[in-house]
PDB file of C-alpha atoms in Angstrom:
ATOM      1  CA  MET A 124      45.009  35.545   7.189  1.00  0.00           C
ATOM      2  CA  GLN A 125      41.765  35.425   8.958  1.00  0.00           C
ATOM      3  CA  GLN A 126      40.435  31.903   9.913  1.00  0.00           C
ATOM      4  CA  LEU A 127      36.908  31.117   9.499  1.00  0.00           C
ATOM      5  CA  THR A 128      35.457  30.630  12.895  1.00  0.00           C
ATOM      6  CA  SER A 129      31.644  29.893  12.345  1.00  0.00           C
ATOM      7  CA  LEU A 130      29.481  28.677   9.474  1.00  0.00           C
ATOM      8  CA  SER A 131      27.633  31.996   9.521  1.00  0.00           C
ATOM      9  CA  SER A 132      30.449  33.743   7.924  1.00  0.00           C
ATOM     10  CA  GLN A 133      30.649  31.514   4.955  1.00  0.00           C
ATOM     11  CA  ARG A 134      29.357  33.016   1.742  1.00  0.00           C
ATOM     12  CA  GLY A 135      28.334  31.403  -1.555  1.00  0.00           C
ATOM     13  CA  ALA A 136      26.882  28.149  -2.750  1.00  0.00           C
ATOM     14  CA  SER A 137      27.855  24.710  -2.066  1.00  0.00           C
ATOM     15  CA  ALA A 138      28.647  22.101  -4.780  1.00  0.00           C
ATOM     16  CA  THR A 139      25.574  20.233  -3.826  1.00  0.00           C
ATOM     17  CA  SER A 140      23.195  23.185  -4.399  1.00  0.00           C
ATOM     18  CA  ILE A 141      24.884  24.166  -7.606  1.00  0.00           C
ATOM     19  CA  ALA A 142      24.356  20.615  -8.811  1.00  0.00           C
ATOM     20  CA  LEU A 143      20.884  20.349  -7.804  1.00  0.00           C
ATOM     21  CA  LEU A 144      19.970  23.854  -9.629  1.00  0.00           C
ATOM     22  CA  LEU A 145      21.766  22.512 -12.782  1.00  0.00           C
ATOM     23  CA  ILE A 146      19.363  19.249 -12.596  1.00  0.00           C
ATOM     24  CA  VAL A 147      16.338  21.701 -12.192  1.00  0.00           C
ATOM     25  CA  ILE A 148      17.091  23.712 -15.158  1.00  0.00           C
ATOM     26  CA  VAL A 149      17.959  20.897 -17.311  1.00  0.00           C
ATOM     27  CA  VAL A 150      14.445  18.968 -16.490  1.00  0.00           C
ATOM     28  CA  ALA A 151      12.509  22.340 -16.839  1.00  0.00           C
ATOM     29  CA  GLY A 152      14.176  23.077 -20.232  1.00  0.00           C
ATOM     30  CA  LYS A 153      13.591  19.372 -21.173  1.00  0.00           C
ATOM     31  CA  LEU A 154       9.887  19.699 -20.253  1.00  0.00           C
ATOM     32  CA  LEU A 155       9.379  23.101 -22.192  1.00  0.00           C
ATOM     33  CA  ILE A 156      11.016  21.465 -25.409  1.00  0.00           C
ATOM     34  CA  ALA A 157       8.648  18.626 -25.056  1.00  0.00           C
ATOM     35  CA  ILE A 158       5.404  20.391 -24.373  1.00  0.00           C
ATOM     36  CA  VAL A 159       5.591  23.883 -26.180  1.00  0.00           C
ATOM     37  CA  PRO A 160       5.778  22.568 -29.659  1.00  0.00           C
ATOM     38  CA  ALA A 161       2.875  20.162 -29.116  1.00  0.00           C
ATOM     39  CA  GLN A 162       0.945  23.140 -27.879  1.00  0.00           C
ATOM     40  CA  ILE A 163       1.879  25.419 -30.862  1.00  0.00           C
ATOM     41  CA  GLY A 164       0.969  22.705 -33.289  1.00  0.00           C
ATOM     42  CA  ASP A 165      -2.404  22.258 -31.665  1.00  0.00           C
ATOM     43  CA  TYR A 166      -3.225  26.048 -31.962  1.00  0.00           C
ATOM     44  CA  GLN A 167      -2.093  25.937 -35.635  1.00  0.00           C
ATOM     45  CA  LEU A 168      -4.237  22.823 -36.400  1.00  0.00           C
ATOM     46  CA  THR A 169      -7.327  24.485 -34.639  1.00  0.00           C
ATOM     47  CA  LYS A 170      -6.961  27.655 -36.848  1.00  0.00           C
ATOM     48  CA  THR A 171      -6.470  25.563 -39.995  1.00  0.00           C
ATOM     49  CA  LEU A 172      -9.410  23.209 -39.284  1.00  0.00           C
ATOM     50  CA  SER A 173     -11.641  26.513 -38.248  1.00  0.00           C
ATOM     51  CA  ALA A 174     -10.780  28.259 -41.721  1.00  0.00           C
ATOM     52  CA  GLN A 175     -11.280  25.058 -43.699  1.00  0.00           C
ATOM     53  CA  LEU A 176     -14.512  24.616 -41.796  1.00  0.00           C
ATOM     54  CA  GLU A 177     -15.578  28.044 -42.595  1.00  0.00           C
ATOM     55  CA  GLU A 178     -14.770  27.919 -46.273  1.00  0.00           C
ATOM     56  CA  ALA A 179     -16.399  24.369 -46.538  1.00  0.00           C
ATOM     57  CA  ASN A 180     -19.806  25.782 -44.792  1.00  0.00           C
ATOM     58  CA  ASN A 181     -19.732  28.856 -47.104  1.00  0.00           C
ATOM     59  CA  SER A 182     -19.527  26.775 -50.186  1.00  0.00           C
ATOM     60  CA  ASN A 183     -22.023  24.181 -49.016  1.00  0.00           C
ATOM     61  CA  GLU A 184     -19.606  21.493 -49.185  1.00  0.00           C
ATOM     62  CA  SER A 185     -20.241  17.769 -48.040  1.00  0.00           C
ATOM     63  CA  ALA A 186     -18.451  16.104 -45.486  1.00  0.00           C
ATOM     64  CA  LYS A 187     -16.261  14.047 -47.943  1.00  0.00           C
ATOM     65  CA  ASN A 188     -15.176  17.299 -49.719  1.00  0.00           C
ATOM     66  CA  PHE A 189     -14.210  18.738 -46.388  1.00  0.00           C
ATOM     67  CA  VAL A 190     -11.927  15.742 -45.372  1.00  0.00           C
ATOM     68  CA  GLU A 191     -10.382  15.994 -48.743  1.00  0.00           C
ATOM     69  CA  ARG A 192      -9.799  19.621 -48.421  1.00  0.00           C
ATOM     70  CA  VAL A 193      -8.216  19.238 -44.972  1.00  0.00           C
ATOM     71  CA  ASN A 194      -6.264  16.477 -46.079  1.00  0.00           C
ATOM     72  CA  ARG A 195      -4.938  18.451 -48.921  1.00  0.00           C
ATOM     73  CA  GLN A 196      -4.034  21.368 -46.683  1.00  0.00           C
ATOM     74  CA  LEU A 197      -2.236  19.199 -44.141  1.00  0.00           C
ATOM     75  CA  SER A 198      -0.160  17.907 -46.950  1.00  0.00           C
ATOM     76  CA  ILE A 199       0.711  21.573 -48.031  1.00  0.00           C
ATOM     77  CA  ASN A 200       1.730  22.383 -44.522  1.00  0.00           C
ATOM     78  CA  ALA A 201       3.975  19.499 -44.420  1.00  0.00           C
ATOM     79  CA  ASP A 202       2.182  17.551 -41.606  1.00  0.00           C
ATOM     80  CA  TYR A 203       2.438  14.220 -43.507  1.00  0.00           C
ATOM     81  CA  ASP A 204       2.207  11.822 -40.526  1.00  0.00           C
ATOM     82  CA  THR A 205      -1.446  13.442 -39.610  1.00  0.00           C
ATOM     83  CA  SER A 206      -4.628  12.421 -41.763  1.00  0.00           C
ATOM     84  CA  ALA A 207      -8.016  14.364 -41.178  1.00  0.00           C
ATOM     85  CA  GLU A 208      -9.571  11.012 -40.183  1.00  0.00           C
ATOM     86  CA  GLU A 209      -7.186  10.575 -37.131  1.00  0.00           C
ATOM     87  CA  VAL A 210      -7.648  14.196 -35.870  1.00  0.00           C
ATOM     88  CA  PHE A 211     -11.530  14.769 -35.874  1.00  0.00           C
ATOM     89  CA  THR A 212     -14.930  13.415 -36.163  1.00  0.00           C
ATOM     90  CA  PHE A 213     -18.037  15.032 -37.612  1.00  0.00           C
ATOM     91  CA  THR A 214     -20.845  16.070 -34.980  1.00  0.00           C
ATOM     92  CA  ASN A 215     -22.850  17.531 -37.919  1.00  0.00           C
ATOM     93  CA  LYS A 216     -22.659  16.466 -41.514  1.00  0.00           C
ATOM     94  CA  LYS A 217     -25.189  18.520 -43.212  1.00  0.00           C
ATOM     95  CA  ALA A 218     -23.639  20.397 -46.079  1.00  0.00           C
ATOM     96  CA  GLY A 219     -23.469  24.061 -45.070  1.00  0.00           C
ATOM     97  CA  GLN A 220     -23.584  23.311 -41.316  1.00  0.00           C
ATOM     98  CA  LEU A 221     -20.563  21.140 -40.869  1.00  0.00           C
ATOM     99  CA  ALA A 222     -19.283  20.883 -37.341  1.00  0.00           C
ATOM    100  CA  ILE A 223     -16.403  18.643 -36.146  1.00  0.00           C
ATOM    101  CA  HIS A 224     -14.959  17.490 -32.649  1.00  0.00           C
ATOM    102  CA  LYS A 225     -11.221  17.445 -32.553  1.00  0.00           C
ATOM    103  CA  GLN A 226      -9.486  14.775 -30.573  1.00  0.00           C
ATOM    104  CA  TYR A 227      -5.948  13.447 -30.743  1.00  0.00           C
ATOM    105  CA  GLU A 228      -2.700  13.329 -28.805  1.00  0.00           C
ATOM    106  CA  LYS A 229       0.810  13.763 -29.433  1.00  0.00           C
ATOM    107  CA  THR A 230       3.628  11.732 -27.697  1.00  0.00           C
ATOM    108  CA  ASN A 231       7.108  13.163 -27.003  1.00  0.00           C
ATOM    109  CA  ASN A 232      10.165  11.400 -25.504  1.00  0.00           C
ATOM    110  CA  PHE A 233      11.028  13.034 -22.355  1.00  0.00           C
ATOM    111  CA  PHE A 234      14.000  10.672 -21.576  1.00  0.00           C
ATOM    112  CA  GLY A 235      14.690   6.889 -21.612  1.00  0.00           C
ATOM    113  CA  ASN A 236      11.477   5.163 -21.849  1.00  0.00           C
ATOM    114  CA  VAL A 237       9.544   7.988 -20.295  1.00  0.00           C
ATOM    115  CA  ASP A 238       7.192   9.731 -22.602  1.00  0.00           C
ATOM    116  CA  ILE A 239       5.200  13.006 -22.321  1.00  0.00           C
ATOM    117  CA  VAL A 240       1.527  12.519 -23.875  1.00  0.00           C
ATOM    118  CA  SER A 241      -0.316  15.649 -24.674  1.00  0.00           C
ATOM    119  CA  ARG A 242      -4.124  15.270 -25.286  1.00  0.00           C
ATOM    120  CA  PHE A 243      -6.035  17.780 -27.294  1.00  0.00           C
ATOM    121  CA  GLU A 244      -9.910  17.717 -27.661  1.00  0.00           C
ATOM    122  CA  GLY A 245     -12.539  20.494 -28.399  1.00  0.00           C
ATOM    123  CA  ASP A 246     -15.488  21.149 -30.648  1.00  0.00           C
ATOM    124  CA  ILE A 247     -15.367  23.368 -33.689  1.00  0.00           C
ATOM    125  CA  LYS A 248     -18.608  24.512 -35.216  1.00  0.00           C
ATOM    126  CA  GLN A 249     -19.530  27.070 -38.059  1.00  0.00           C
ATOM    127  CA  GLY A 250     -19.655  30.007 -35.421  1.00  0.00           C
ATOM    128  CA  ASP A 251     -16.284  29.202 -34.040  1.00  0.00           C
ATOM    129  CA  ALA A 252     -14.919  29.150 -37.446  1.00  0.00           C
ATOM    130  CA  LYS A 253     -16.042  32.800 -38.118  1.00  0.00           C
ATOM    131  CA  SER A 254     -14.812  33.929 -34.833  1.00  0.00           C
ATOM    132  CA  SER A 255     -11.444  32.775 -35.063  1.00  0.00           C
ATOM    133  CA  ALA A 256     -11.058  33.866 -38.661  1.00  0.00           C
ATOM    134  CA  LYS A 257     -11.764  37.270 -37.641  1.00  0.00           C
ATOM    135  CA  LYS A 258      -8.972  37.314 -34.911  1.00  0.00           C
TER     136      LYS A 258
END
């Protein structure tokens, strides 16, 4: 048998480097699980609000009717913990010219008492609703 005479002839990873690699993989996976669903949910909510805004503006609905329409759609989408009043405010309440400002946050537990808070904000106008509905 040949004895190892120097460190340069050793091959492979040490137990410490394998443990550190596993820790990095677990933390990265946990971050993805916490962040990605919130981003997808925001994308879906923005598309829903844009479509509902376009329909409301095309039929000259009032702001109150628009809020009722959005709440009905959110209950259909099984998003029971969200109401329209918590998600957006009106920047223009004229019938047929409704525009909203979306602002809300989602909190996901990372581990223990550490949370990841994702904040979402943006304006949705009638023109935005038309362009997103065509996509």
